[in-house]
Short mmCIF file of C-alpha atoms in Angstrom, two decimals:
data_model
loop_
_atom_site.label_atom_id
_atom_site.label_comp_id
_atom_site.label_asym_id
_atom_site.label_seq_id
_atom_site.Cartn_x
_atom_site.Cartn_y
_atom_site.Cartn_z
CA UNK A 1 61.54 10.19 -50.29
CA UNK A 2 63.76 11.43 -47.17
CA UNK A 3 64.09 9.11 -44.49
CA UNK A 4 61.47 11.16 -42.47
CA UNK A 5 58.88 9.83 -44.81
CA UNK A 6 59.68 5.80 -44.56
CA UNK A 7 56.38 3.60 -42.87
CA UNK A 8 57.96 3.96 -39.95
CA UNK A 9 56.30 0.58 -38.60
CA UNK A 10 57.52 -1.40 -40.94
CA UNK A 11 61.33 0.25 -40.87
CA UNK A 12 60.74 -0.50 -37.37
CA UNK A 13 60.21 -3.92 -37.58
CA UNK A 14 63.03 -4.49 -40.24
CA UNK A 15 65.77 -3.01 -38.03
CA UNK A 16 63.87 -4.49 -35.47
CA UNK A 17 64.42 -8.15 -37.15
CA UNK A 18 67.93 -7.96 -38.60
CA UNK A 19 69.24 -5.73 -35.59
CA UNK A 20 70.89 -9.42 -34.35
CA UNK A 21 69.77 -11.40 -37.23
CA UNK A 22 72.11 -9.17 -39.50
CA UNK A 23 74.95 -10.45 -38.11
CA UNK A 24 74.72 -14.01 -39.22
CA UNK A 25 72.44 -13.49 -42.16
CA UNK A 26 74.85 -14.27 -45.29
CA UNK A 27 75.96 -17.18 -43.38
CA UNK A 28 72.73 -18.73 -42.84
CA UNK A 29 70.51 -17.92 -45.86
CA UNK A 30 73.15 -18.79 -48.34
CA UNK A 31 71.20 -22.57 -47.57
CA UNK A 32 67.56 -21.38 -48.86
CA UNK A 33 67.61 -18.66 -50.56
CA UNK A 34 68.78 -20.01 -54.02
CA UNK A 35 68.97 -18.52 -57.38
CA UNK A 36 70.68 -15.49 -56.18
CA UNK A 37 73.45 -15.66 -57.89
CA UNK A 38 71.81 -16.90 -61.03
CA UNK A 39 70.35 -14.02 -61.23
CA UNK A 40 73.49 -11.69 -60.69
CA UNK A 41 75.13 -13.78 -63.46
CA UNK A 42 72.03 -12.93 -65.73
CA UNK A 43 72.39 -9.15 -65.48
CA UNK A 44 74.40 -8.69 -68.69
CA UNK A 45 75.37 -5.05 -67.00
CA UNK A 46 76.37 -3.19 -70.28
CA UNK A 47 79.76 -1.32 -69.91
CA UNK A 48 79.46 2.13 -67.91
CA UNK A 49 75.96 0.75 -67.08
CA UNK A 50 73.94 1.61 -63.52
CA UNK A 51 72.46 -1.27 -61.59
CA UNK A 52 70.50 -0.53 -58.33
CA UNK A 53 69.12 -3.14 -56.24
CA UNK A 54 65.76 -2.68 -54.61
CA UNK A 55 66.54 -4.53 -50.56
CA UNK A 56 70.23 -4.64 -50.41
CA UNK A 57 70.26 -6.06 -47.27
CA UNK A 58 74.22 -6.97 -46.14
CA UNK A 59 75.40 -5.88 -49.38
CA UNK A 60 76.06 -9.89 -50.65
CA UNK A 61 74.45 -9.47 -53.63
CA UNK A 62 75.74 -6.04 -54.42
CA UNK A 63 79.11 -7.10 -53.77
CA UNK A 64 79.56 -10.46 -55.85
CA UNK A 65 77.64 -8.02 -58.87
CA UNK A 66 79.96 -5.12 -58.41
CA UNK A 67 83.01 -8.15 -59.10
CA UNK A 68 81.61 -9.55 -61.53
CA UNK A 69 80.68 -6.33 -63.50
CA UNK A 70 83.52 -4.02 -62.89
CA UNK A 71 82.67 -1.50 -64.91
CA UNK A 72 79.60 -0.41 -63.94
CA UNK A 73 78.32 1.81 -60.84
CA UNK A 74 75.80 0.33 -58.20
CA UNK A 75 73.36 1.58 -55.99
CA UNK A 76 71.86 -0.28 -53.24
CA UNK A 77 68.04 0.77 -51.17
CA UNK A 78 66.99 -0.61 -48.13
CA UNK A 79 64.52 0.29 -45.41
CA UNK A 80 66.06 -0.88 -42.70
CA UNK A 81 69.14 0.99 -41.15
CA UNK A 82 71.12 -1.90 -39.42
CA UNK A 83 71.18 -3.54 -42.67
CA UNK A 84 72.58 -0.74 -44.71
CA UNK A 85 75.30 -0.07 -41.09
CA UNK A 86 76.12 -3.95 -42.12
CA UNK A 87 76.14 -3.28 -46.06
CA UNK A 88 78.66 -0.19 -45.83
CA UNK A 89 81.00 -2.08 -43.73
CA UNK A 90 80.98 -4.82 -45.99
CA UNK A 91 81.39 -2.84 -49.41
CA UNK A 92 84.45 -1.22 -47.59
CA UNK A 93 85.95 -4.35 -46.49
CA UNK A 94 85.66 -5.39 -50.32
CA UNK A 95 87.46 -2.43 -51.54
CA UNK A 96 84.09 -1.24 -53.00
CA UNK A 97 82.78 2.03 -51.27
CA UNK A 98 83.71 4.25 -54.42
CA UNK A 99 81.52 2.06 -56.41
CA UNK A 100 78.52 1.61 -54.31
CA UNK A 101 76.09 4.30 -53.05
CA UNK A 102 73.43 3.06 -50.55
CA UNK A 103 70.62 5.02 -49.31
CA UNK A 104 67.26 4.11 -46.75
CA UNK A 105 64.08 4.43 -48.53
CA UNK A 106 61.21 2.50 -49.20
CA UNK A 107 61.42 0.42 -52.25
CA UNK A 108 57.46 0.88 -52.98
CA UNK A 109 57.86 4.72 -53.39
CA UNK A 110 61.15 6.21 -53.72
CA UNK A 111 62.98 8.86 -55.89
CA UNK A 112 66.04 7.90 -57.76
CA UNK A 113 67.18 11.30 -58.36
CA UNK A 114 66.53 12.64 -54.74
CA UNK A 115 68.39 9.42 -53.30
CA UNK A 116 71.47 8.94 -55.92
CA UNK A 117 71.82 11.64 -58.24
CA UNK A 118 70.67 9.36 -61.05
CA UNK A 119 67.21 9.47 -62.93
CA UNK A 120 67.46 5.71 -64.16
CA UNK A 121 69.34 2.87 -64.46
CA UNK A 122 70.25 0.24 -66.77
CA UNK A 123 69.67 -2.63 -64.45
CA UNK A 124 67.35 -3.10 -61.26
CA UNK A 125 67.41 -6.49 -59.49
CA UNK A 126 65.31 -7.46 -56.15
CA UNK A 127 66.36 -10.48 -54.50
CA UNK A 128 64.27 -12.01 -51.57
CA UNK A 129 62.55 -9.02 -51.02
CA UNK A 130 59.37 -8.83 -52.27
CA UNK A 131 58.35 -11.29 -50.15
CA UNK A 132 58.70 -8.67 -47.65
CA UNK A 133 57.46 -5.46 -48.55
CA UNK A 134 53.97 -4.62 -47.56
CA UNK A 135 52.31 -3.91 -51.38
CA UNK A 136 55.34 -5.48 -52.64
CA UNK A 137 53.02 -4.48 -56.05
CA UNK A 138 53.75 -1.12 -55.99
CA UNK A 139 57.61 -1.84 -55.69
CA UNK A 140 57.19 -3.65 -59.08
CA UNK A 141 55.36 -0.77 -60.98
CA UNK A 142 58.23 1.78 -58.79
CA UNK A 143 61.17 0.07 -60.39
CA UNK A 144 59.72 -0.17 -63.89
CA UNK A 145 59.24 3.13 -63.67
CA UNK A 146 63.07 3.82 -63.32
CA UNK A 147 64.29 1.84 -65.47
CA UNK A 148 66.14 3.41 -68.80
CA UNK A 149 64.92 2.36 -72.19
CA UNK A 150 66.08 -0.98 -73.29
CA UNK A 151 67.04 -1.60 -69.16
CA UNK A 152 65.39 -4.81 -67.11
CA UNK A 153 64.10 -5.88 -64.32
CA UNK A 154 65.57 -8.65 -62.71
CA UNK A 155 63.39 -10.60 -59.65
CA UNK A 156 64.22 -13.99 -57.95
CA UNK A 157 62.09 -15.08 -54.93
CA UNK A 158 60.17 -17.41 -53.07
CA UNK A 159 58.06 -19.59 -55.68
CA UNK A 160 54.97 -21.95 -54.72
CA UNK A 161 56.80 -25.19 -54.26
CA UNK A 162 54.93 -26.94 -56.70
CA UNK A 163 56.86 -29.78 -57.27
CA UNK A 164 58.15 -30.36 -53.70
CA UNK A 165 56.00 -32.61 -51.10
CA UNK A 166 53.63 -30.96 -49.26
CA UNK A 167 55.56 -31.21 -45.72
CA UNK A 168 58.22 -29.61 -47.21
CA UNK A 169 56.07 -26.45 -47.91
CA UNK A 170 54.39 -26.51 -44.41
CA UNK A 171 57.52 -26.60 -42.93
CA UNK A 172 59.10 -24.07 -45.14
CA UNK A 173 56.36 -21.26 -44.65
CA UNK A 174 56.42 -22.15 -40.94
CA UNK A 175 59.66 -20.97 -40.83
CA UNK A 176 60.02 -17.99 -43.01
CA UNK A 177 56.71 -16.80 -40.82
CA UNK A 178 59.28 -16.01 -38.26
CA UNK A 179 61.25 -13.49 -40.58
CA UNK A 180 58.26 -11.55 -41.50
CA UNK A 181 58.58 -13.61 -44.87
CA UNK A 182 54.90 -14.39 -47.33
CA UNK A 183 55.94 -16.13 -50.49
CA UNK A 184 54.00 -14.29 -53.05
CA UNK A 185 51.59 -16.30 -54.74
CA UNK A 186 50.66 -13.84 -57.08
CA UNK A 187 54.06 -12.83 -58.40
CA UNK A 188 53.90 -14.38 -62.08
CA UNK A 189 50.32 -12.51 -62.34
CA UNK A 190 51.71 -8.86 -61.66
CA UNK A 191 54.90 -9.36 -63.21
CA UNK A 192 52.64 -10.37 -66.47
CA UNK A 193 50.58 -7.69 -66.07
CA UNK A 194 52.77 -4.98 -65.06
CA UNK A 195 54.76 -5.94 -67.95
CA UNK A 196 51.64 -5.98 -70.71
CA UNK A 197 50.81 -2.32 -69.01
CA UNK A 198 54.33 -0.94 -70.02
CA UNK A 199 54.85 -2.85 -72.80
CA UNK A 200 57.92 -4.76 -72.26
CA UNK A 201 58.89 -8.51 -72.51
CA UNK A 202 58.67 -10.98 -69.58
CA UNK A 203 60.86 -14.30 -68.85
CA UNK A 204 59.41 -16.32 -66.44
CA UNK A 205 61.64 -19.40 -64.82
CA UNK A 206 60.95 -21.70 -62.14
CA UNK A 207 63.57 -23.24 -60.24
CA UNK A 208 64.41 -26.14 -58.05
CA UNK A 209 60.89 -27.73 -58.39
CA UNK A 210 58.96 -24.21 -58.07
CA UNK A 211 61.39 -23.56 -54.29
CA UNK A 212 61.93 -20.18 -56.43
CA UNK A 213 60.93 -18.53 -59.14
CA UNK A 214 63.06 -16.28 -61.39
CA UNK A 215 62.16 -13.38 -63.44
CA UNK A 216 63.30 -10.81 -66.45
CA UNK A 217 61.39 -7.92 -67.43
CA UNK A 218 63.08 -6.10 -70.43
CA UNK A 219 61.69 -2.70 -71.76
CA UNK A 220 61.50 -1.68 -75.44
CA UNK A 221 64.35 0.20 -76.35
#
């Protein structure tokens, strides 16, 4: 998908969101959004291995993966232009441009090969993003679909809050409202299904009382 071809209301509204917000973002939402680096830890990238992530945002997460995994080669996608302007200069203040290739596209539809070169990878992790995307559904079955056999899917997000008093949750969606944020109720359904309809394992975790929920899909080798 070229960038010609994004929705361009909702690239609009992205940049138009983070075109301030990006500035302080890592500082602030290293508070609530939690599991993120759980996850990163939980990649297992295997040596040489690719790892795209599906919302890069700033870059944070594809930074503190691209450390911890030196080895491999990553690939960040993002919608929204200001963030990937604040992702490059990141990676190149880390010493990590020659690692990292970042492209705009929309993480519901896009083509791996078109974008990076690459026709799958070995890893694809999405990190407080679904909770974003309009038909965040179709982003699922999308990165599935480019994974490489034996590769997984790696999703931490928003959970239900289960376990935490109610005020807690009414003030918590109150304030993610503001970012354009819907905690996706139905996440543990699709991921189950999607999973049964390609055949591959799932690992379902909740965290911090249900604040997030974390998720492995692995496909059969």
């Amino acid at each position: 998908m070229s960038t010609t071809d994004l929705p361009a209301s909702h690239a609009e509204l992205m940049d138009g969101v983070y075109r301030w917000q990006r500035h302080i973002y890592d500082l602030t939402r290293k508070y609530y959004l939690l599991g993120r680096d759980r996850l990163i830890a939980g990649l297992d990238v295997p040596a040489g291995g690719t790892v795209l992530e599906l919302g890069c945002g700033t870059g944070r997460n594809i930074i503190l993966a691209a450390r911890r995994y030196p080895g491999a080669r990553f690939f960040g996608l993002d919608i929204s232009a200001e963030m990937l302007e604040t992702a490059t200069t990141a990676l190149a203040r880390a010493g990590l441009s020659g690692r990292v290739t970042l492209a705009r596209g929309d993480a519901t539809n896009f083509d791996a090969k078109a974008l990076f070169g690459v026709k799958s990878f070995d890893r694809i992790f999405v990190s407080y993003s679904l909770s974003m995307i309009p038909g965040w559904e179709k982003t699922v079955s999308a990165a599935l679909a480019a994974l490489s056999p034996g590769g997984s899917l790696h999703v931490v997000d928003f959970g239900q809050q289960e376990a935490l008093p109610g005020w807690f949750r009414t003030l918590l969606r109150g304030w993610l409202r503001k970012f354009h944020v819907q905690p996706r109720e139905a996440l543990r359904d699709v991921l189950e299904s999607e999973s049964a309809r390609v055949g591959a394992s799932l690992r379902f975790r909740t965290l911090y009382r249900g604040y997030s929920w974390l998720a492995v899909i692995k496909i059969a080798i």
